[in-house]
mmCIF file of C-alpha atoms in Angstrom:
data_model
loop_
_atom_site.group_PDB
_atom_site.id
_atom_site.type_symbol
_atom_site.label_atom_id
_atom_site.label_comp_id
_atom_site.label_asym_id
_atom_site.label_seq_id
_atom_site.Cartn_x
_atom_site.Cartn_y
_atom_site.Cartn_z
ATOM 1 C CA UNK A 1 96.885 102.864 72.121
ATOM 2 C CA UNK A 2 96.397 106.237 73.866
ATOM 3 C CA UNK A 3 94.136 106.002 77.422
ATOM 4 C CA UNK A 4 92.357 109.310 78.126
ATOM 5 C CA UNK A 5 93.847 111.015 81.467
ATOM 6 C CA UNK A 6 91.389 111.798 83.675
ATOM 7 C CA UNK A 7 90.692 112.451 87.330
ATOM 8 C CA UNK A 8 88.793 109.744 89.721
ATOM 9 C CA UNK A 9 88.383 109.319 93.063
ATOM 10 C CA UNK A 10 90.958 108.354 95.560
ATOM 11 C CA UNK A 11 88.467 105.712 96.914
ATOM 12 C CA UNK A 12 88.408 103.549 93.523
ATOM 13 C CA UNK A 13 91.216 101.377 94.524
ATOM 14 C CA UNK A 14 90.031 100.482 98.174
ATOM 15 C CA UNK A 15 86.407 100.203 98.184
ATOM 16 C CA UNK A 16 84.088 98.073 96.189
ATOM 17 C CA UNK A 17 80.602 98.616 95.418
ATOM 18 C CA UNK A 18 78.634 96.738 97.968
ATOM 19 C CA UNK A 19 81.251 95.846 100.144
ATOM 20 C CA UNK A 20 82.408 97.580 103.534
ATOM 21 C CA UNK A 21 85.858 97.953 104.875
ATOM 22 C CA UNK A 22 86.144 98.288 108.462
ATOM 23 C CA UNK A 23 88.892 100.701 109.965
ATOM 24 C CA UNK A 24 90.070 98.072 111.815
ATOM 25 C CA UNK A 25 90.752 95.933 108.964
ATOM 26 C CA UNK A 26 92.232 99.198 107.360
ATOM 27 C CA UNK A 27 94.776 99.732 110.103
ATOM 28 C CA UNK A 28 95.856 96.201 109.884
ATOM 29 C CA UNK A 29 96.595 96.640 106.379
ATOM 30 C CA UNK A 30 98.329 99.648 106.740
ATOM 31 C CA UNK A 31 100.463 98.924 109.641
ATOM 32 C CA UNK A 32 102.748 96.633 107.807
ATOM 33 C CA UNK A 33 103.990 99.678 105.984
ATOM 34 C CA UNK A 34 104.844 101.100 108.799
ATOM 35 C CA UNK A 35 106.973 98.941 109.789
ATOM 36 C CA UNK A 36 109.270 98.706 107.480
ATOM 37 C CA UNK A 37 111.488 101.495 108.835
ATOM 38 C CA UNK A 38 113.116 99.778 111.177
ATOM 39 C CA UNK A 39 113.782 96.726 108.568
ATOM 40 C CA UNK A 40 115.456 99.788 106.867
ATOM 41 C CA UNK A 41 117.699 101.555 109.688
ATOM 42 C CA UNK A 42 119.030 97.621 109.988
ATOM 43 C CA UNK A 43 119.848 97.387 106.703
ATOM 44 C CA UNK A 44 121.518 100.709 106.568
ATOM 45 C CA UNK A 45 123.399 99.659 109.463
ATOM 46 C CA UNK A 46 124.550 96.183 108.642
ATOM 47 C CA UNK A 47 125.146 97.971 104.919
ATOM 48 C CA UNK A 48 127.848 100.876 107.134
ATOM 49 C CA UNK A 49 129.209 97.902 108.963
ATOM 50 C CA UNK A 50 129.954 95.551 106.171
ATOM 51 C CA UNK A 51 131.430 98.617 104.744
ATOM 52 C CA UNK A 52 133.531 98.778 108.027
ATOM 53 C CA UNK A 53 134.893 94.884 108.644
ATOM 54 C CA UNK A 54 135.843 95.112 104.758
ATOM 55 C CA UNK A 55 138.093 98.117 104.549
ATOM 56 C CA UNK A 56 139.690 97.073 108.193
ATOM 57 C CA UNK A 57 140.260 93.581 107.351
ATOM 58 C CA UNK A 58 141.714 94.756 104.254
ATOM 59 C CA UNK A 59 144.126 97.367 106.029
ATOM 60 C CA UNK A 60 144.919 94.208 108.804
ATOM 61 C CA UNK A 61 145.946 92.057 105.392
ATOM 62 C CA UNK A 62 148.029 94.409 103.999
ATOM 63 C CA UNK A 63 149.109 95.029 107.532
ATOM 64 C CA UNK A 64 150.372 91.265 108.200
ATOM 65 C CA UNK A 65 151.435 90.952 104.967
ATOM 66 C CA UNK A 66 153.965 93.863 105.516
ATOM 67 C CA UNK A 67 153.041 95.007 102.190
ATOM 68 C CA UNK A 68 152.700 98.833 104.128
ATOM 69 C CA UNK A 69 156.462 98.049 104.874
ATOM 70 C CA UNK A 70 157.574 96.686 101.475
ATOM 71 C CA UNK A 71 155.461 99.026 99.224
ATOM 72 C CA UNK A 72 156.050 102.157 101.050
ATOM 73 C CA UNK A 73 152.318 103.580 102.414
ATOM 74 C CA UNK A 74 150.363 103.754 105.651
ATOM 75 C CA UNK A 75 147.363 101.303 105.304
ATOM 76 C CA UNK A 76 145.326 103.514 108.019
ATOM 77 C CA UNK A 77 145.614 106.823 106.271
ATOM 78 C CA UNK A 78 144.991 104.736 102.898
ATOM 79 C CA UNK A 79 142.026 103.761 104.708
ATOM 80 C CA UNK A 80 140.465 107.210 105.736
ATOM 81 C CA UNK A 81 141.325 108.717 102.261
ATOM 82 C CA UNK A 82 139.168 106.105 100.430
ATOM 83 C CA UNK A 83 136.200 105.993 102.854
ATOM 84 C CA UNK A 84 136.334 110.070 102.766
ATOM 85 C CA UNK A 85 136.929 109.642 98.927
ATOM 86 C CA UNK A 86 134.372 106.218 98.309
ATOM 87 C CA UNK A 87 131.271 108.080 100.098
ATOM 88 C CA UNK A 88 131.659 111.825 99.619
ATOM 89 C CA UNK A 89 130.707 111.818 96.304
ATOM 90 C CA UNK A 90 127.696 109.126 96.391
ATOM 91 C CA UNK A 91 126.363 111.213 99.065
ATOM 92 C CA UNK A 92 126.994 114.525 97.960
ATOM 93 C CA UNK A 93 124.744 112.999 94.880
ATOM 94 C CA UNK A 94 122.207 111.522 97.037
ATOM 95 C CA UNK A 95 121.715 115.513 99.102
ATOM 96 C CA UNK A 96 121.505 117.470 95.816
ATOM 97 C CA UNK A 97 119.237 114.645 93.535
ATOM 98 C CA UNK A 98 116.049 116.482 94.108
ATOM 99 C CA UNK A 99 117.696 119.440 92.870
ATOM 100 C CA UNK A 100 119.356 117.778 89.914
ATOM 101 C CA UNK A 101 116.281 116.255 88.758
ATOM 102 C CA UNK A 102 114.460 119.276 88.960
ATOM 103 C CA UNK A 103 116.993 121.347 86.895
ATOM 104 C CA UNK A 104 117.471 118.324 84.295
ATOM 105 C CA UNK A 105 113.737 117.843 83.505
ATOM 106 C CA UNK A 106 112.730 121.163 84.234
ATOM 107 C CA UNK A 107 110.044 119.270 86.588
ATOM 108 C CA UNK A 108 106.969 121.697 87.590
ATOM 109 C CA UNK A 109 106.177 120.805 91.364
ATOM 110 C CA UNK A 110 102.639 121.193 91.634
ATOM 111 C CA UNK A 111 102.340 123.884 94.493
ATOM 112 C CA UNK A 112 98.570 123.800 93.824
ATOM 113 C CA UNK A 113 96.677 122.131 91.724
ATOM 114 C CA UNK A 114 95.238 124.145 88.401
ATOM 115 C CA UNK A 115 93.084 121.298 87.325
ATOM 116 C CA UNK A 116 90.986 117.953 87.956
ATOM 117 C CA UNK A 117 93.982 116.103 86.751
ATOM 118 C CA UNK A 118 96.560 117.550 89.244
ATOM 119 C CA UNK A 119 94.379 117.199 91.755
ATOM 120 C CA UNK A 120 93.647 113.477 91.012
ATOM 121 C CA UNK A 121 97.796 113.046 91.266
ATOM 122 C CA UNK A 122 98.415 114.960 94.381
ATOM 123 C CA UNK A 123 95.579 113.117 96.380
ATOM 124 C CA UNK A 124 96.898 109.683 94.601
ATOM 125 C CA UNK A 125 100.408 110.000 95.976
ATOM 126 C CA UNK A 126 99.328 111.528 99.445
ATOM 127 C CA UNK A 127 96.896 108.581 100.218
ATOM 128 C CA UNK A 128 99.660 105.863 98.863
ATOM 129 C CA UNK A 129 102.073 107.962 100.852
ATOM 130 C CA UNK A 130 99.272 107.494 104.204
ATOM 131 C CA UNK A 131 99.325 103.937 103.156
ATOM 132 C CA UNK A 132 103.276 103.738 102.828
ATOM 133 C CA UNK A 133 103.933 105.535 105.820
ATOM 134 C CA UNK A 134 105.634 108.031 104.626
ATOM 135 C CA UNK A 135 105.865 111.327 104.994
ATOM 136 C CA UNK A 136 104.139 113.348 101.689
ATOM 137 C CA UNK A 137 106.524 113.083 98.985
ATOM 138 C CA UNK A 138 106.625 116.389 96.163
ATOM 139 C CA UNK A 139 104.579 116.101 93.038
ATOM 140 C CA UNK A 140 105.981 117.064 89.739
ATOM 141 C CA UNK A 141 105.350 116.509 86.342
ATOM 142 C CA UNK A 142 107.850 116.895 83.107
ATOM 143 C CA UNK A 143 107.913 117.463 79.772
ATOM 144 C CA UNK A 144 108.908 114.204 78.334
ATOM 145 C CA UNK A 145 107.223 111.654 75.611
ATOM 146 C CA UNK A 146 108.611 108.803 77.582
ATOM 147 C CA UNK A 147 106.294 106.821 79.330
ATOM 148 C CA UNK A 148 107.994 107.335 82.912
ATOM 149 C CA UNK A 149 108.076 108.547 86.092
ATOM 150 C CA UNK A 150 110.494 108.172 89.030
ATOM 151 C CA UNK A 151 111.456 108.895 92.744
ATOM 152 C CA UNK A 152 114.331 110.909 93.955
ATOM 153 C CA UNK A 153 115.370 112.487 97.536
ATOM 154 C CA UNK A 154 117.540 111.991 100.473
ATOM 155 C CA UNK A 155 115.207 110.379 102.501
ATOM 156 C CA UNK A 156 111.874 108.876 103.047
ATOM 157 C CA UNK A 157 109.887 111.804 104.311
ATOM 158 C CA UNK A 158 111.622 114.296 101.972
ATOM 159 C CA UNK A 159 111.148 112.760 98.685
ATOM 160 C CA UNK A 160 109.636 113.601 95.167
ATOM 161 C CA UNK A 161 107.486 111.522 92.507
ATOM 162 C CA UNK A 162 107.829 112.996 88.682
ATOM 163 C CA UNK A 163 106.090 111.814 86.725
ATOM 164 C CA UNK A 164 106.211 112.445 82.599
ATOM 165 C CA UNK A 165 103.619 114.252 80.479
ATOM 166 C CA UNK A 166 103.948 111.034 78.186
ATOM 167 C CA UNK A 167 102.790 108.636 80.922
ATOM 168 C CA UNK A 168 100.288 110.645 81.875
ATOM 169 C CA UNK A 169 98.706 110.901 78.398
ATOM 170 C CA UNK A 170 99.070 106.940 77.351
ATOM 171 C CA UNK A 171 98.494 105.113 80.511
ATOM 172 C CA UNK A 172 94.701 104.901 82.060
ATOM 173 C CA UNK A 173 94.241 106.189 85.232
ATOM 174 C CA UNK A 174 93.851 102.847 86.908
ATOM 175 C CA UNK A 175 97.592 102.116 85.305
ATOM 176 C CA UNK A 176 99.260 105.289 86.127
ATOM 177 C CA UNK A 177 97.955 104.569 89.901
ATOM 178 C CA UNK A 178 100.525 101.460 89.566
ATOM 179 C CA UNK A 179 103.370 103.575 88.384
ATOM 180 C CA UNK A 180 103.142 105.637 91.309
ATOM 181 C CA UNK A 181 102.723 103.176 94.262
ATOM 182 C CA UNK A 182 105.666 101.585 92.579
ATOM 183 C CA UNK A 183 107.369 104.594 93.067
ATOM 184 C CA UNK A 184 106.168 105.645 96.442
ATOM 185 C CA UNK A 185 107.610 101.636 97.584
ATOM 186 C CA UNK A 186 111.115 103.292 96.401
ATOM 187 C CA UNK A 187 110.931 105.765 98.947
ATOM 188 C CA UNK A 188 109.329 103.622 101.441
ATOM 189 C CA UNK A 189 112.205 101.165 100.737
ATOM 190 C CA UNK A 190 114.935 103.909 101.133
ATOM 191 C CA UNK A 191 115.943 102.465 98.202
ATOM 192 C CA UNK A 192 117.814 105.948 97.004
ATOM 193 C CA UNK A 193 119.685 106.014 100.366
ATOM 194 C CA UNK A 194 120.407 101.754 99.946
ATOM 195 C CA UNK A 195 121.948 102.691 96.822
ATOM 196 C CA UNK A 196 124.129 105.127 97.776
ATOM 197 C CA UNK A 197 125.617 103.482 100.472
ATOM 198 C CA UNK A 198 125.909 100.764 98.398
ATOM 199 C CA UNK A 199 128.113 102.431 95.928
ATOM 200 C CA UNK A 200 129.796 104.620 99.087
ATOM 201 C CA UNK A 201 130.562 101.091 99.907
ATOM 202 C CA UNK A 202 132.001 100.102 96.979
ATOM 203 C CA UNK A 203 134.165 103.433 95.820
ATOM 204 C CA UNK A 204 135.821 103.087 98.876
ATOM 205 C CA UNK A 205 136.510 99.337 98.155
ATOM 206 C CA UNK A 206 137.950 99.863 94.616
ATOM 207 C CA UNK A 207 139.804 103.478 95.853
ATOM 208 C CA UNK A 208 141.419 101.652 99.035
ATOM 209 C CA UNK A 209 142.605 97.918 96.317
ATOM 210 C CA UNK A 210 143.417 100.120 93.368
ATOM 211 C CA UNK A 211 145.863 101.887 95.477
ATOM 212 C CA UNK A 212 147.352 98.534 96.905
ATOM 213 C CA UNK A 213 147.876 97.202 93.356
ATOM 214 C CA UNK A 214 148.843 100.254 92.403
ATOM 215 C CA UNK A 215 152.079 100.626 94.702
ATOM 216 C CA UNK A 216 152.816 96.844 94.160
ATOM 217 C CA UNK A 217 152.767 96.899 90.393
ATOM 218 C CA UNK A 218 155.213 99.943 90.786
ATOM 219 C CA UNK A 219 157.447 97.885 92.835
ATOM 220 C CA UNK A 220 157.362 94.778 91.023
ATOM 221 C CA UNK A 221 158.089 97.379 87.504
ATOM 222 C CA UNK A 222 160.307 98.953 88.844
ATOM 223 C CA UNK A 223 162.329 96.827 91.438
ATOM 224 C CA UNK A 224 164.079 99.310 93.324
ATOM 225 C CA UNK A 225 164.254 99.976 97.408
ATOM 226 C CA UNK A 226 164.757 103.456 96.814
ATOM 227 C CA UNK A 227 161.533 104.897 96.207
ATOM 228 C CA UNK A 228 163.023 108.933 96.360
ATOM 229 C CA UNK A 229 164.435 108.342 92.866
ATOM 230 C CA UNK A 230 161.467 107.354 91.323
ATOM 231 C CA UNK A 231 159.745 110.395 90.574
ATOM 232 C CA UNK A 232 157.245 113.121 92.279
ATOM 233 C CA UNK A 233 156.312 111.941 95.776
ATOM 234 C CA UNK A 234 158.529 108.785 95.473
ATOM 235 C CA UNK A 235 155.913 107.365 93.371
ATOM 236 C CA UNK A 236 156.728 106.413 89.836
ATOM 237 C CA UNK A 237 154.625 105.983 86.672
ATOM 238 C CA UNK A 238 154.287 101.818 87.438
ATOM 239 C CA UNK A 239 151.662 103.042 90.391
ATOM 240 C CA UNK A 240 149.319 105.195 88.070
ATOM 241 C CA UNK A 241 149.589 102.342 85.445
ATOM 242 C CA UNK A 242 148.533 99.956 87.975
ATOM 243 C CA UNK A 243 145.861 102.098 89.595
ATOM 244 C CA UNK A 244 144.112 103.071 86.356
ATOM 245 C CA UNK A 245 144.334 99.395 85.158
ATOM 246 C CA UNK A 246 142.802 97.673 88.509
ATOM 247 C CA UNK A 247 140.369 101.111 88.732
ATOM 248 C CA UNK A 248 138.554 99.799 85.522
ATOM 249 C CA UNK A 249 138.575 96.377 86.354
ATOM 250 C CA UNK A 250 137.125 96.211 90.038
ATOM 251 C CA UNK A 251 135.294 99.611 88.594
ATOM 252 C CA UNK A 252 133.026 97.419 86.129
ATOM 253 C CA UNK A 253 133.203 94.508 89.209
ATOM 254 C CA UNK A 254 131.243 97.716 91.183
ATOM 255 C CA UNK A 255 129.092 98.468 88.006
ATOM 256 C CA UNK A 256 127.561 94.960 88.087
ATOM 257 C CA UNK A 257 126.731 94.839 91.926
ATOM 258 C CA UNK A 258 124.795 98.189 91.600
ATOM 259 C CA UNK A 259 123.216 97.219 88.398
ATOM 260 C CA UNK A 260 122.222 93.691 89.967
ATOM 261 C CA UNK A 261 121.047 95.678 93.037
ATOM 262 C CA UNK A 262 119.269 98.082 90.977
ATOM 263 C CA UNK A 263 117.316 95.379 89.453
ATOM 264 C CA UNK A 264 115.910 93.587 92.183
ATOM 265 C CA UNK A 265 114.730 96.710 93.663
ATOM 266 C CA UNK A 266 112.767 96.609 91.058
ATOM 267 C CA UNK A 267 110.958 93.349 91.708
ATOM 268 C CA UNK A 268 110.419 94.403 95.337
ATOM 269 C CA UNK A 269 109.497 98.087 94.541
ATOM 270 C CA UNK A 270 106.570 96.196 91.918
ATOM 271 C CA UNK A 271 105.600 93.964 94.867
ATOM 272 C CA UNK A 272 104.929 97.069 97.208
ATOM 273 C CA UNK A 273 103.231 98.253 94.217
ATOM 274 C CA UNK A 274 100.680 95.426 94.696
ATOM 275 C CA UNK A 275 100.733 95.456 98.312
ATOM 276 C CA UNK A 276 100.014 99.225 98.441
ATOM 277 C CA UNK A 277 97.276 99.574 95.539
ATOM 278 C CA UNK A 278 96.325 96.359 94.333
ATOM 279 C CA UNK A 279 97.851 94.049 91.510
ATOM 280 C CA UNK A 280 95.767 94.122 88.749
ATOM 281 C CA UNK A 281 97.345 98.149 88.264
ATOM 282 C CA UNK A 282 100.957 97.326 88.074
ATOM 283 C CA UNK A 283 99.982 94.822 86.663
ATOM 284 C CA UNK A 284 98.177 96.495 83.554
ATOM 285 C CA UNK A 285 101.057 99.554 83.518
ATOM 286 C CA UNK A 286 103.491 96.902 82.919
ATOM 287 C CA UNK A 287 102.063 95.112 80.283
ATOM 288 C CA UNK A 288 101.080 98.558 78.702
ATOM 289 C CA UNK A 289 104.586 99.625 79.011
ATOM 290 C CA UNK A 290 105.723 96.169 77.175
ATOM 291 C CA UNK A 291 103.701 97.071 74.338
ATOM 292 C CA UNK A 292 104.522 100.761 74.045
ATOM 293 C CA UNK A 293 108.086 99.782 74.123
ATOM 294 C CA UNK A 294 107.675 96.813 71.041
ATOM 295 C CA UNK A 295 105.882 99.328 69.026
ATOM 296 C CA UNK A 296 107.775 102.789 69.913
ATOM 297 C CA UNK A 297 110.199 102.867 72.494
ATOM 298 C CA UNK A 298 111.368 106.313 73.941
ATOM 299 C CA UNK A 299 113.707 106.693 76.846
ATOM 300 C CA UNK A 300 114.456 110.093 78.210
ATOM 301 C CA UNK A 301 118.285 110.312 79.277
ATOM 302 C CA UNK A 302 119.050 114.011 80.349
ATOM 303 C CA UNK A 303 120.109 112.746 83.446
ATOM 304 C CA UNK A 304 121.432 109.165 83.082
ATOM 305 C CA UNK A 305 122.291 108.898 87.183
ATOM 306 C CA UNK A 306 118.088 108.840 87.741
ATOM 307 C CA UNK A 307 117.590 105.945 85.315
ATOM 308 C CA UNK A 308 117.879 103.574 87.779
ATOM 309 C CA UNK A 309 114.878 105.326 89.883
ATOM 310 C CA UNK A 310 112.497 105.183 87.127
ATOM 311 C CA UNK A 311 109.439 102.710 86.289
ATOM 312 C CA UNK A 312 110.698 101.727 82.996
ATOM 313 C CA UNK A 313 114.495 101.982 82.009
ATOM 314 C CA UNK A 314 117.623 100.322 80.239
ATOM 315 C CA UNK A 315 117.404 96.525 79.947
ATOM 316 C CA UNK A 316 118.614 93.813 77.636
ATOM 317 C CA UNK A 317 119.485 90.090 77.357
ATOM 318 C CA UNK A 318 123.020 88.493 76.939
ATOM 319 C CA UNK A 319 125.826 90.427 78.680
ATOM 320 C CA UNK A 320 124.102 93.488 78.268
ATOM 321 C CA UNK A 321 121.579 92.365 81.240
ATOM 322 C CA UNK A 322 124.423 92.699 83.465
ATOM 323 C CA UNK A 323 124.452 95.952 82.807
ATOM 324 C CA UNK A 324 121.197 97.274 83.303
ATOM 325 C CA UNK A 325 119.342 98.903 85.737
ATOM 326 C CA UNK A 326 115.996 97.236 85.020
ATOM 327 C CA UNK A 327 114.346 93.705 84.682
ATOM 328 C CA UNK A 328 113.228 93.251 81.490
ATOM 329 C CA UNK A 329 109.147 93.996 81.269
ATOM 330 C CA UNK A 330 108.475 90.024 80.903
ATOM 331 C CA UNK A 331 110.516 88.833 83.430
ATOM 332 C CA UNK A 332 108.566 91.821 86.131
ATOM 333 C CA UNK A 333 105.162 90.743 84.639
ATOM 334 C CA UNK A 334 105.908 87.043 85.619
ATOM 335 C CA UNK A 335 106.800 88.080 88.703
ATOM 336 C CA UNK A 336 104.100 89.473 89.676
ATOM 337 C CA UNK A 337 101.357 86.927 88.415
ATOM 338 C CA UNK A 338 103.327 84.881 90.451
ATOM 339 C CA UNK A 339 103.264 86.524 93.311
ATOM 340 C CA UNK A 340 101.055 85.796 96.210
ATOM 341 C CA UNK A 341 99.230 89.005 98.461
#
């Protein structure tokens, strides 16, 4: 079933006929927003320092073990190479996603508005933004016939919300309101910074273990003291054996958390939804969504690293669950007629 797109007013969501919302009672609502950045800056804090204790309690293990002494290698410098390694690339990601999502979907930012529609999107996302707390996220729309849309950027107040040419042409107005308050609670989360400290967190973890087993298993191979006879560097071919095998292994291990992570952002990034705009639109997009999928389902992967920051994305049962970034539909639609406001 196709739902005509068209424009109305901002104030459809937050005022009833016949009934009058004080600005005090407005401010209340709003403030809890607000306040979530400094339930963020903790969390990105205790995230760094978890990050911290594990690599130097792992370095003071191999330490006390002697295994620096037995196996050859300075734990410390081990331990600056994989936090340079671990995080360089999952924030080097994280600086240049606006960009990359731009050139992948070949996103038009609407500048300024050429129509009703636009218009009705760019005022949508700037009040949810006002109501979010947030600083006024970029608008863009893509040429996709997926029903999706997704948020990207390197922080809260320098964000942007695409949104496909598909969603906009199956999903009512009152639903694609949903979508984007989902959206805008991604930013206001900081879920795209949360996620890549999480996996800065856990490339260093894998880089810095990897290595360890890698220089034991060449030991144990090889079981000579004299390391300068065993190849280039005094490293022999036991150590890349050992670091590809335990790479894959704590690499899937890494996969999992994210993918686990990834998914309850999406139960809390619904919530906000419902919070932020009301539950009966998220609501109604996901149940839409549920049915478009059953009947026809389309997923747009030109850039497979912004899955995870869409509405609607990979998800399965079994062992495939494990590995995907989203809930499936039923399990978010319980969730949310469960949930209390």
């Amino acid at each position: 079933m196709r739902g005509a797109f068209w424009p109305v007013p901002i104030t459809h969501s937050h005022w009833l006929p016949g009934r009058v919302v004080s600005c005090k009672r407005l401010v209340a609502e709003n403030r809890k927003f607000v306040t979530l950045a400094p339930a963020m800056i903790k969390r990105l804090f205790l995230l760094g320092l978890t990050n911290l204790a594990v690599i130097v309690l792992l370095t003071l293990v191999v330490s006390l073990l002697g295994l620096d002494q037995r196996l050859g290698f300075d734990p410390k410098s081990l331990m600056v190479f994989a936090l340079v390694l671990g995080f360089s690339g999952s924030l080097f990601s994280l600086f240049i996603s606006k960009w990359m999502a731009k050139m992948a979907y070949q996103i038009r930012v609407i500048e300024e508005p050429r129509n009703a529609s636009e218009r009705w999107l760019v005022e949508t996302v700037r009040e949810q933004a006002r109501r979010a707390g947030i600083g006024m996220p970029e608008v863009g729309v893509y040429e996709s016939p997926e029903v999706n849309a997704f948020a990207t950027g390197a922080s809260r107040n320098h964000a942007l919300v695409a949104v496909s040419t598909g969603l906009l042409e199956q999903l009512s107005p009152r639903e694609a309101e949903g979508v984007l308050a989902h959206e805008i609670t991604h930013i206001s989360n900081g879920d795209m910074v949360t996620m890549a400290l999480l996996q800065g967190v856990l490339n260093t973890f894998v880089i810095f273990v990897s290595w360890v087993i890698g220089f034991l298993f060449d030991r144990l191979l090889t079981r000579r003291d004299d390391r300068e006879d065993w190849g280039f560097g005094g490293i022999g071919l036991g150590f890349y054996v050992g670091r590809f095998l335990s790479e894959m292994c704590l690499g899937l291990l890494a996969t999992l958390i994210v993918m686990w992570y990834s998914r309850q952002r999406e139960f809390r990034a619904d919530a906000g939804s419902a919070r932020i705009w009301g539950k009966d639109a998220i609501l109604s997009a996901l149940r839409h969504l549920k049915a478009i999928m059953e009947h026809e389902p389309i997923l747009d992967n030109r850039a497979p690293s912004l899955s995870a920051f869409k509405i609607n994305g990979h998800s399965g049962g079994g062992l495939v669950a494990l590995l995907a970034s989203h809930p499936p539909l039923e399990e978010r639609i319980a969730a949310l007629e469960r949930l209390q406001i």
